Short mmCIF file of C-alpha atoms in Angstrom, two decimals:
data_model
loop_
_atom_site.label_atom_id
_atom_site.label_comp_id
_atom_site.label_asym_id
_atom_site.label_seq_id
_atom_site.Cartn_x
_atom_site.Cartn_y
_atom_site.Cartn_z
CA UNK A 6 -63.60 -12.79 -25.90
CA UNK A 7 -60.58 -13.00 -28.00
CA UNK A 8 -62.67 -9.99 -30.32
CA UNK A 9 -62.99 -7.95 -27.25
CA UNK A 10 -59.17 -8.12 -26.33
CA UNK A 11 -58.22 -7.54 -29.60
CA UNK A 12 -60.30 -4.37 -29.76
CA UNK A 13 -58.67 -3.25 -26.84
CA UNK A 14 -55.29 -3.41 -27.49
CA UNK A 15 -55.43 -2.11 -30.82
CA UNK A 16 -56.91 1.32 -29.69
CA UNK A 17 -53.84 1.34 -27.23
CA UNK A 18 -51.36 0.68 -29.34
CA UNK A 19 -51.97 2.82 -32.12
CA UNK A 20 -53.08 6.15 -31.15
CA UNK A 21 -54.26 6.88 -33.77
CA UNK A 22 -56.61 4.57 -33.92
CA UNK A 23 -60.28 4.37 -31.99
CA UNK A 24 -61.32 1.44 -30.03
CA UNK A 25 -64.59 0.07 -31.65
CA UNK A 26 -67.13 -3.07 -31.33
CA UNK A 27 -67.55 -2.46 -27.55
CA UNK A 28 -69.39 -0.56 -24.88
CA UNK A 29 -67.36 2.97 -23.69
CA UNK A 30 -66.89 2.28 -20.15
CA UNK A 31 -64.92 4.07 -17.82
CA UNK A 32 -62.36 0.26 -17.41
CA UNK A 33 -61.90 0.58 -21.30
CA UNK A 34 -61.15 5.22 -20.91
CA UNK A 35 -58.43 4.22 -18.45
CA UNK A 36 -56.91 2.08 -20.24
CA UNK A 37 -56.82 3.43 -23.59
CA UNK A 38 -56.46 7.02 -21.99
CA UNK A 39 -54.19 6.68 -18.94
CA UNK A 40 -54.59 9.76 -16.03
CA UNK A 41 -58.07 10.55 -18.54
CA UNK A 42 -60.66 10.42 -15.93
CA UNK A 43 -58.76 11.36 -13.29
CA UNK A 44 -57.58 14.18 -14.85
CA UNK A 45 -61.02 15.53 -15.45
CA UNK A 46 -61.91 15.17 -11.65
CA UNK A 47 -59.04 17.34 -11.26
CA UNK A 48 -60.34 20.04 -13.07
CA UNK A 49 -63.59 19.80 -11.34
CA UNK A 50 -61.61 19.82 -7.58
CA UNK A 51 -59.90 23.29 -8.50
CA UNK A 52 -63.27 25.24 -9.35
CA UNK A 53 -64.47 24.14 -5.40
CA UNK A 54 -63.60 27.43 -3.68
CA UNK A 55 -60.29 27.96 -4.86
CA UNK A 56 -60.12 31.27 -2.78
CA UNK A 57 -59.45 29.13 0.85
CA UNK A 58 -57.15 26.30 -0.17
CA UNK A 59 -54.53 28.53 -2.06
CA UNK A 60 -51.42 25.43 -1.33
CA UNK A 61 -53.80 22.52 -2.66
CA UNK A 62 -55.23 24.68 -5.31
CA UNK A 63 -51.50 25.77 -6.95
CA UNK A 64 -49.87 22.12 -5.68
CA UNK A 65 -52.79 20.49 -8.07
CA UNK A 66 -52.48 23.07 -10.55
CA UNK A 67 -48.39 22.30 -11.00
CA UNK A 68 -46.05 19.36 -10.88
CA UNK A 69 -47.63 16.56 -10.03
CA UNK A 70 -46.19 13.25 -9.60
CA UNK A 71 -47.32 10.16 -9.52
CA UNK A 72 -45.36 7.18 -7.04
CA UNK A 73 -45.40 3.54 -6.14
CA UNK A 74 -45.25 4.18 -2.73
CA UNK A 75 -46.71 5.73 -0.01
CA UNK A 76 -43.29 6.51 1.41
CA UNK A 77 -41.73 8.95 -0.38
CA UNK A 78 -37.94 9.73 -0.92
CA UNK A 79 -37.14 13.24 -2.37
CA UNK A 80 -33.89 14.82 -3.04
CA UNK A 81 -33.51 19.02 -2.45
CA UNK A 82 -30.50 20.82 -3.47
CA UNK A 83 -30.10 24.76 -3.69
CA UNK A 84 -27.44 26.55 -5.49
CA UNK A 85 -23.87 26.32 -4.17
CA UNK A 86 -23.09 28.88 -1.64
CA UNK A 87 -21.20 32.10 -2.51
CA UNK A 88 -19.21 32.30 0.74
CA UNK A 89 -17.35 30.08 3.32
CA UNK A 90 -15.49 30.65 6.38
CA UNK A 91 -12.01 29.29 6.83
CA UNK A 92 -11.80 26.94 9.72
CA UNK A 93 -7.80 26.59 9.45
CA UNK A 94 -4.90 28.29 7.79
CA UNK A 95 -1.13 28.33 8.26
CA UNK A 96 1.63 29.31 5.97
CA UNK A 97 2.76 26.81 3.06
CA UNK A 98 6.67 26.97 1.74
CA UNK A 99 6.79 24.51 -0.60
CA UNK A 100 8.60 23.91 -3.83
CA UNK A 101 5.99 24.55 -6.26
CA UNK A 102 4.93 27.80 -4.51
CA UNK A 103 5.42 30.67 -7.54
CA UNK A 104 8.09 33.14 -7.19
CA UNK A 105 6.28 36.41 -6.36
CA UNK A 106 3.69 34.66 -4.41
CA UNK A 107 2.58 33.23 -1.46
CA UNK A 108 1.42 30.05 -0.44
CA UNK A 109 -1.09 28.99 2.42
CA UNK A 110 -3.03 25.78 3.42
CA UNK A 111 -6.35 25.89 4.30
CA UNK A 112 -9.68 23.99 4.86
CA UNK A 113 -13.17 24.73 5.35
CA UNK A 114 -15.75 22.90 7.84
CA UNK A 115 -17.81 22.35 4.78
CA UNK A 116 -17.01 19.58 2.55
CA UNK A 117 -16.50 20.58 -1.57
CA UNK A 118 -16.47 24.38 -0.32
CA UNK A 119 -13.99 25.28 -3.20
CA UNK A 120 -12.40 22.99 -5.89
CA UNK A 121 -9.40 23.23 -7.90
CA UNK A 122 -8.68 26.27 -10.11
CA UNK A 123 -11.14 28.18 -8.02
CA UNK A 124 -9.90 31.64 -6.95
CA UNK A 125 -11.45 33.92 -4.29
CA UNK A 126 -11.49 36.82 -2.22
CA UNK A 127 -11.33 38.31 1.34
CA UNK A 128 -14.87 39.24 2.21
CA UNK A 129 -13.46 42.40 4.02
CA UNK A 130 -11.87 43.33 1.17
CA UNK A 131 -14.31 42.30 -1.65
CA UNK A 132 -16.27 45.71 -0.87
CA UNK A 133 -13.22 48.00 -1.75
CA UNK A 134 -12.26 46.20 -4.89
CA UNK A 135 -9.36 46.09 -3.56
CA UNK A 136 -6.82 43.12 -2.35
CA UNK A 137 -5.43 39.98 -3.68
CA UNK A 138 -7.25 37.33 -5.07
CA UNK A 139 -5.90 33.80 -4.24
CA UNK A 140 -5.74 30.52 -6.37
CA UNK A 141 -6.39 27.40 -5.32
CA UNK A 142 -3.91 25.01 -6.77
CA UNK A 143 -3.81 21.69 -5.01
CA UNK A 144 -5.42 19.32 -2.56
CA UNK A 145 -4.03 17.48 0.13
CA UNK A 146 -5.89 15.37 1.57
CA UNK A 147 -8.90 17.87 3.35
CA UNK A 148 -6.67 20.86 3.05
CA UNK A 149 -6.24 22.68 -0.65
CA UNK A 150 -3.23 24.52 -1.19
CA UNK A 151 -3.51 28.38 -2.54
CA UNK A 152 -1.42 31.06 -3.76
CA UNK A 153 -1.88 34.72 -3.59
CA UNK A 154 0.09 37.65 -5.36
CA UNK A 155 1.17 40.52 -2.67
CA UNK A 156 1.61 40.70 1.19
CA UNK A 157 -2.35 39.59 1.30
CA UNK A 158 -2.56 37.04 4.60
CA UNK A 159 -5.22 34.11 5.66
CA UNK A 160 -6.25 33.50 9.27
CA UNK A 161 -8.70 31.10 10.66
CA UNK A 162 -12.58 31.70 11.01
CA UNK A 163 -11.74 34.90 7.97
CA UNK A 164 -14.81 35.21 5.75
CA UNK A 165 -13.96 34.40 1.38
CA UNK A 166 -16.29 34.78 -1.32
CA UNK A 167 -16.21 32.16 -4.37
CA UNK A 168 -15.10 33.47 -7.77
CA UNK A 169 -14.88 31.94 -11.08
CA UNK A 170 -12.64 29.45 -12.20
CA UNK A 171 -8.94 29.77 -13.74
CA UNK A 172 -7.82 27.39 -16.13
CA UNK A 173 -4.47 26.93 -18.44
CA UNK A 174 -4.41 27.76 -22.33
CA UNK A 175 -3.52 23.54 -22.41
CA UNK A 176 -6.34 22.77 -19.71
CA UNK A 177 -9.22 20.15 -21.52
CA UNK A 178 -10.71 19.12 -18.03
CA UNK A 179 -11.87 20.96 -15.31
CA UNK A 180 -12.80 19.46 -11.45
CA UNK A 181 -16.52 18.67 -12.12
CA UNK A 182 -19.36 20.83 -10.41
CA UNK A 183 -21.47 18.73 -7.74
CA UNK A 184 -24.43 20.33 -5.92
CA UNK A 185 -24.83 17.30 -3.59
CA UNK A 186 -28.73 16.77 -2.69
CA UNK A 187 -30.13 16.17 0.86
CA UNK A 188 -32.11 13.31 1.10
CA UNK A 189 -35.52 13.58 3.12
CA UNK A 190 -38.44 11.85 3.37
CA UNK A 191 -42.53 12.56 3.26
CA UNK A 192 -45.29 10.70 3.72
CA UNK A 193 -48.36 10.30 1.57
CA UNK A 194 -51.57 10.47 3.60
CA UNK A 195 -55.08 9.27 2.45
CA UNK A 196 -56.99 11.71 2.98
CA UNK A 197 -60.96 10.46 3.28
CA UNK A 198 -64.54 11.80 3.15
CA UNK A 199 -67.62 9.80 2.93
CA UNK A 200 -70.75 11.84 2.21
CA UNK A 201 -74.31 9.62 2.70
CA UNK A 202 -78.22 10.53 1.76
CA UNK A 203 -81.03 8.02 2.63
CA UNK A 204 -82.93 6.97 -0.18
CA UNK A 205 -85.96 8.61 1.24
CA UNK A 206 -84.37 11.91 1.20
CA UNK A 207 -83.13 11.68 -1.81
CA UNK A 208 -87.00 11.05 -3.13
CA UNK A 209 -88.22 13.64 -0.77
CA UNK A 210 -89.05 17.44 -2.43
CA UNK A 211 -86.25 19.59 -1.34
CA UNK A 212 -87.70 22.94 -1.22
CA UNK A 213 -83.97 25.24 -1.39
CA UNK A 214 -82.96 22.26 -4.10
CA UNK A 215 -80.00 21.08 -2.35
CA UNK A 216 -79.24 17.60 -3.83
CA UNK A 217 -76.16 14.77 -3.72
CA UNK A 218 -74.02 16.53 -5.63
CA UNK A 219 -74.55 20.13 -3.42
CA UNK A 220 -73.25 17.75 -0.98
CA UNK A 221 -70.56 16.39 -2.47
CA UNK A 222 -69.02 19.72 -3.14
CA UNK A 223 -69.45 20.78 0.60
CA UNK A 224 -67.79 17.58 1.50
CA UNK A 225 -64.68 18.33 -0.91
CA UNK A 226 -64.14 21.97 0.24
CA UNK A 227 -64.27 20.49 3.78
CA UNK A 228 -61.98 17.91 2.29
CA UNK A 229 -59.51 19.85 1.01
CA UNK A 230 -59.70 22.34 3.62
CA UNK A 231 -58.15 19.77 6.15
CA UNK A 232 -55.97 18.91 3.83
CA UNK A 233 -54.66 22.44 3.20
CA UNK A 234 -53.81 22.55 6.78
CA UNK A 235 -51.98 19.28 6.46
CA UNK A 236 -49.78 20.29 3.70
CA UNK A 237 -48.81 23.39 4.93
CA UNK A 238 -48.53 22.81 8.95
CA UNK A 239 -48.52 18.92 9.50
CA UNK A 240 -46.20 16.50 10.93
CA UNK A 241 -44.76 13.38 9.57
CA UNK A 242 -45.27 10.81 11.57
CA UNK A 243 -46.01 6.64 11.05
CA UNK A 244 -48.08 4.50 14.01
CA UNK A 245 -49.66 1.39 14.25
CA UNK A 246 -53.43 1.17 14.80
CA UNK A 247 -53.61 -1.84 16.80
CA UNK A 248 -57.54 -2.09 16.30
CA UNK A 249 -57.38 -1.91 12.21
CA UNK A 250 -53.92 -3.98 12.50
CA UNK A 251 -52.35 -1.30 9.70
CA UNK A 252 -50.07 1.74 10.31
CA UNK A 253 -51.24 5.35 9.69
CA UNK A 254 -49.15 7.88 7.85
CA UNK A 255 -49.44 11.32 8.56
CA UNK A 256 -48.03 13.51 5.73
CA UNK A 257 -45.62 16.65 7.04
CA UNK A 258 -45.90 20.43 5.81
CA UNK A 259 -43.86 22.49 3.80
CA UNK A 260 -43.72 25.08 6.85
CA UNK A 261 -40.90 22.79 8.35
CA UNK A 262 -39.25 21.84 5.26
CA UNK A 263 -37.32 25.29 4.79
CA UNK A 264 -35.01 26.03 7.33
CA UNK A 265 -35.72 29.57 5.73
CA UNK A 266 -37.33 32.57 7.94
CA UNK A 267 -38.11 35.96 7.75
CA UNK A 268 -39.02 37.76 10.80
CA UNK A 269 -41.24 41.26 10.76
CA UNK A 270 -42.64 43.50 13.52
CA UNK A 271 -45.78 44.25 12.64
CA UNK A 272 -46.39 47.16 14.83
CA UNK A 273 -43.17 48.82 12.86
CA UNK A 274 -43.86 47.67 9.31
CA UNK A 275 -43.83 49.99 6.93
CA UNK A 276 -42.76 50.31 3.57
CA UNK A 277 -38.84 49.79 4.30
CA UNK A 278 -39.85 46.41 6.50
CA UNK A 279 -41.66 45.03 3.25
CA UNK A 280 -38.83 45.70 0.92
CA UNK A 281 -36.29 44.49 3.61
CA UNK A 282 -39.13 41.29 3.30
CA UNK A 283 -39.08 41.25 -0.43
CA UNK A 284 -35.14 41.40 -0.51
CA UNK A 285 -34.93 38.59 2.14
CA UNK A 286 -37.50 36.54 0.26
CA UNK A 287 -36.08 36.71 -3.36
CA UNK A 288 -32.81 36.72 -2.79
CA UNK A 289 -29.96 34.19 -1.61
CA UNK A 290 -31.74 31.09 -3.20
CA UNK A 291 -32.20 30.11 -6.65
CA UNK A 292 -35.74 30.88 -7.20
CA UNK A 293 -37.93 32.34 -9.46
CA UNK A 294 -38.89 36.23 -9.89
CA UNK A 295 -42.54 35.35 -9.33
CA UNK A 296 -43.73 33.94 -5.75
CA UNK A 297 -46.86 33.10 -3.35
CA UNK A 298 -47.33 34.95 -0.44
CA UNK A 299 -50.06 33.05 1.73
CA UNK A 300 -50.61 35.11 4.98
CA UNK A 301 -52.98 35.64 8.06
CA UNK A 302 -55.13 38.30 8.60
CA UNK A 303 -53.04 40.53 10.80
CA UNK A 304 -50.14 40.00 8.18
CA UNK A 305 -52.32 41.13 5.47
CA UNK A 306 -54.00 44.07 7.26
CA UNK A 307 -50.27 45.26 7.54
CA UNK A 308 -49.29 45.02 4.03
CA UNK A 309 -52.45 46.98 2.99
CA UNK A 310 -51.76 50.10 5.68
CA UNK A 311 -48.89 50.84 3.99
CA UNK A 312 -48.89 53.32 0.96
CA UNK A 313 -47.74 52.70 -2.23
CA UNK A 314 -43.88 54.18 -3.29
CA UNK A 315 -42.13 54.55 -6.56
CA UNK A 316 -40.42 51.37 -5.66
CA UNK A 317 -43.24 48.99 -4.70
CA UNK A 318 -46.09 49.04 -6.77
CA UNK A 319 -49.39 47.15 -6.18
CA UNK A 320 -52.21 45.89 -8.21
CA UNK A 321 -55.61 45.33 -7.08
CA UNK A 322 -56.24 42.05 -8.85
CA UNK A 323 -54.40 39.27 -10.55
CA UNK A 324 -56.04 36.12 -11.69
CA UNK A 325 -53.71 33.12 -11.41
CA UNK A 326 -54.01 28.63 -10.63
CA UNK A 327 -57.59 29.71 -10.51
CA UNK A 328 -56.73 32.70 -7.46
CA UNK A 329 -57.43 36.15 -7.30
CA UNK A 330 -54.33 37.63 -5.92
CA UNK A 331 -53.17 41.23 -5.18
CA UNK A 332 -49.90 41.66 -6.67
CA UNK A 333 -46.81 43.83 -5.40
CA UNK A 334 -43.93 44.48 -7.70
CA UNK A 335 -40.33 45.26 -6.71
CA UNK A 336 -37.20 45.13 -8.15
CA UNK A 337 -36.49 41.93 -6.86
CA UNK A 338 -39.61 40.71 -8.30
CA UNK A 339 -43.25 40.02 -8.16
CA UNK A 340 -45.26 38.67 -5.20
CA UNK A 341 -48.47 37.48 -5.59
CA UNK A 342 -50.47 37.86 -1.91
CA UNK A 343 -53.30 36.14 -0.56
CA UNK A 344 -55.12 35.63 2.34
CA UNK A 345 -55.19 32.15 4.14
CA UNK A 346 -57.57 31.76 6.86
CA UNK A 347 -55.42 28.43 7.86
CA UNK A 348 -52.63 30.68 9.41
CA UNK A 349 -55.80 32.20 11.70
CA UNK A 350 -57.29 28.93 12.39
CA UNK A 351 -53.33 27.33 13.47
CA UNK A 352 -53.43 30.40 16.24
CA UNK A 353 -51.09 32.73 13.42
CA UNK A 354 -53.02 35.61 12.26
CA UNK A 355 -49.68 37.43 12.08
CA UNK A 356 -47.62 34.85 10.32
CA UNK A 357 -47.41 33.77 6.60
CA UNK A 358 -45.10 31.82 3.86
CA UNK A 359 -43.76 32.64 0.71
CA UNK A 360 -43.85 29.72 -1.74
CA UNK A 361 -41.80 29.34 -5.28
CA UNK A 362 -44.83 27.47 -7.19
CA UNK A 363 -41.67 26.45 -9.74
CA UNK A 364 -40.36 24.23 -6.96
CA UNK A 365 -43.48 22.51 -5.03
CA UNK A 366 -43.74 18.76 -6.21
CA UNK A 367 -46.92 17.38 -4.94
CA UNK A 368 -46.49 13.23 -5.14
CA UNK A 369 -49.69 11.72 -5.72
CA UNK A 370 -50.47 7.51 -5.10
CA UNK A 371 -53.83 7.53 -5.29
CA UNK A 372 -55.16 10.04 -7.73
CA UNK A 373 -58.56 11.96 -6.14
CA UNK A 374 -61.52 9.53 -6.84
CA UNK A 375 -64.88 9.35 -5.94
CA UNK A 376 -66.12 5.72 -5.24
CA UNK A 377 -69.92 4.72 -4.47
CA UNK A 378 -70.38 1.81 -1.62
CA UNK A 379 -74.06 0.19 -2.06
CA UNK A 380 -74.74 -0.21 1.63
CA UNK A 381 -78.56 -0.90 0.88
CA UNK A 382 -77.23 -3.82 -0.72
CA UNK A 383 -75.12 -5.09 1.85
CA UNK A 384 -77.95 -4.71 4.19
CA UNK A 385 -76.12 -1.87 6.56
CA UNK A 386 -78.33 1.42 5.45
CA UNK A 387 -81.06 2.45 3.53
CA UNK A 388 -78.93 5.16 2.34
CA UNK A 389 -76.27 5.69 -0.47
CA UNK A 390 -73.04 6.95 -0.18
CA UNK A 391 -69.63 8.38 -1.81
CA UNK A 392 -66.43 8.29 -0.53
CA UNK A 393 -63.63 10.63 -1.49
CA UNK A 394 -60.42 9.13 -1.52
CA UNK A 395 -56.76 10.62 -2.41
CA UNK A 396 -53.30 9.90 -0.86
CA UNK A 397 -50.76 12.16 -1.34
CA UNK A 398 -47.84 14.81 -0.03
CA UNK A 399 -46.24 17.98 -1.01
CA UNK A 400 -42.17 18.47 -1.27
CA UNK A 401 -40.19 21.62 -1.77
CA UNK A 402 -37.57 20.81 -4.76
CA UNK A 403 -35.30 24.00 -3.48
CA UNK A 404 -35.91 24.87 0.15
CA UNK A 405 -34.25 27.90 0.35
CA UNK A 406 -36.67 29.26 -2.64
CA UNK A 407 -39.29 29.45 -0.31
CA UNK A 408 -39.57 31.15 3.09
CA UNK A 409 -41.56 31.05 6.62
CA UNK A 410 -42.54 35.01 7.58
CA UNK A 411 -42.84 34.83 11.16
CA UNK A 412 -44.54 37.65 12.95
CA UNK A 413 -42.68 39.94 16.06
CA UNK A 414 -39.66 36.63 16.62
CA UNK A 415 -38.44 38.45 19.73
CA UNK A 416 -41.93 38.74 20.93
#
């Protein structure tokens, strides 16, 4: 026995090495090989009709992370915003106000809106390139202190856009950037499918050859099918089963997780609606230049009536996480489209969402597995049987990255 151990923990701890002297089992893989055999069920789950579970099919192909818990905290944060509204102002005379200049104390609703040594401008007057440009040289308590060259005024609820940062010939330090994160939390749902064949079938002749493993893959497309609806359209919720004595978590979707939408009239969308789409989707958010567009079938049959420009340009096929997407490519960059038969089935033909794959973190606790139950043995069944097994969520990293299109709002 000692032998055995020793064998064991040699092959772990040197890589390099190979475990020897004992059987190959799949106890010893996991061990040696952490994430190995699960891993290579993966790769198997993503060839099962990719085409209908886009979400689960990218989510599996990208981050994935593994937690201790079935409760899981997650942090979002987007890019600091550009502009702010002033929620007070008033004139400041002080001391240390710089001949030539004027002095005025504001504050914002928002907390860390502008820092010192920032400087900014008048939205009205950031089009005309024209205006002052203030300073902001002190804090006092929730109300900074700024200075502006010129007869330039601030009043309450006026718009200002950010600028960069001034700082001395003698400045070292600077007021440190913080992007705070919002906290939220998901939870990871085990998602089951048991798939049975009595022995007697199983030794029957099958005349169309469809065996346990034809099954199998039937039951994982219907698997992940439910779960494709689930990540994209469920609710988080925890209850207690009173009959099982254990609580039930129910995983929510990405679709509320961005507070981000994009509204389209389908009976007016033409060429200048999808660009107005494209610009709404790609910009304002720190995202990538190459996105997901998973839509209905009304959205869809819009987007292919309209004809191609010198702007937009569209390609029949792109292969991509194992997808077959048509692509359309704008300045503001590339969106990948495909159809989703989950937006028709939730009642949404004429809605879709645009996804960042960059930014979905899928958080896995119990990696897929397939585990056989001998209920011949235990003297339920003549029959044997699989269950499928995985618990897990999806999370958007950067909310704003990613966008609900809903179809006709005002409708």
């Amino acid at each position: 026995m000692a032998n055995f151990e020793n064998n064991i923990s040699d092959g772990i701890k040197n890589p390099d090495s190979q475990v020897s002297g004992i059987p190959l089992s799949t106890g010893v893989v996991e061990e040696a090989v952490p994430g190995l055999l699960s891993n290579a069920i993966d790769s198997m789950i993503v060839k099962v009709r990719p085409m209908a579970t886009p979400l689960d099919q990218i989510s599996r192909m990208g981050q994935v992370r593994s937690v201790d818990s079935m409760e899981v905290d997650y942090f979002s944060v987007d890019t600091r915003p550009d502009t702010f509204k002033i929620r007070t102002a008033s004139a400041y005379e002080g001391a240390d106000v710089p001949a030539g200049m004027k002095g005025f104390r504001i504050s914002f609703s928002e907390k860390g809106a502008l820092d010192l040594t920032d400087t900014f401008v008048k939205a009205s007057e950031a089009a005309t390139g024209e205006g002052s440009i203030f300073y902001v040289a002190s804090r006092e308590g929730d109300d900074l202190i700024v200075y502006s060259a010129g007869g330039a005024t601030l009043s309450a609820k006026e718009g200002i856009i950010r600028m960069g940062r001034a700082a001395t010939q003698l400045d070292v330090q600077t007021p440190q950037y913080t992007a705070l994160p919002t906290r939220s939390t998901n939870y990871c749902q085990i998602f089951k499918m048991q798939i049975e064949q009595s022995l007697v079938l199983k030794m029957s002749h099958k005349e169309i050859g469809w065996d346990f493993t034809d099954q199998q893959e039937s039951a994982i497309y219907d698997m992940r099918l439910g779960m494709e609806k689930q990540f994209l359209f469920g609710r988080k919720g925890k209850f207690f089963d009173q009959g099982k004595g254990e609580n039930v978590l129910l995983t929510g979707g990405i679709w509320n997780q961005t507070e981000k939408s994009i509204g389209v009239d389908l009976q007016k969308f033409d060429s200048s609606a999808l660009i107005d789409m494209l610009r709404a989707a790609f910009t304002d958010n720190a995202g990538s230049r190459r996105k997901v567009l998973l839509a209905g079938s009304d959205l869809i049959a819009a987007i292919n009536k309209i004809e191609h420009t010198h702007v937009i340009t569209a390609r029949d096929q792109v292969t991509a996480w194992g997808i077959d997407f048509s692509e359309l490519i704008s300045k503001f960059g590339r969106l990948y489209v495909v159809y989703s038969d989950v937006f028709d089935v939730m009642g949404m033909p004429g809605n879709g969402m645009i996804i960042d794959p960059e930014y979905i973190q899928k958080h896995v606790f119990i990696p897929f597995n397939a585990e056989t139950i001998d209920l011949r043995g235990s003297g339920q069944r003549n029959t044997e049987a699989i269950v499928l097994t995985e618990c897990s969520c999806l999370t958007l990293r950067y909310p704003d990255a990613h966008a609900r299109i809903v179809a006709n709002p005002t409708a």
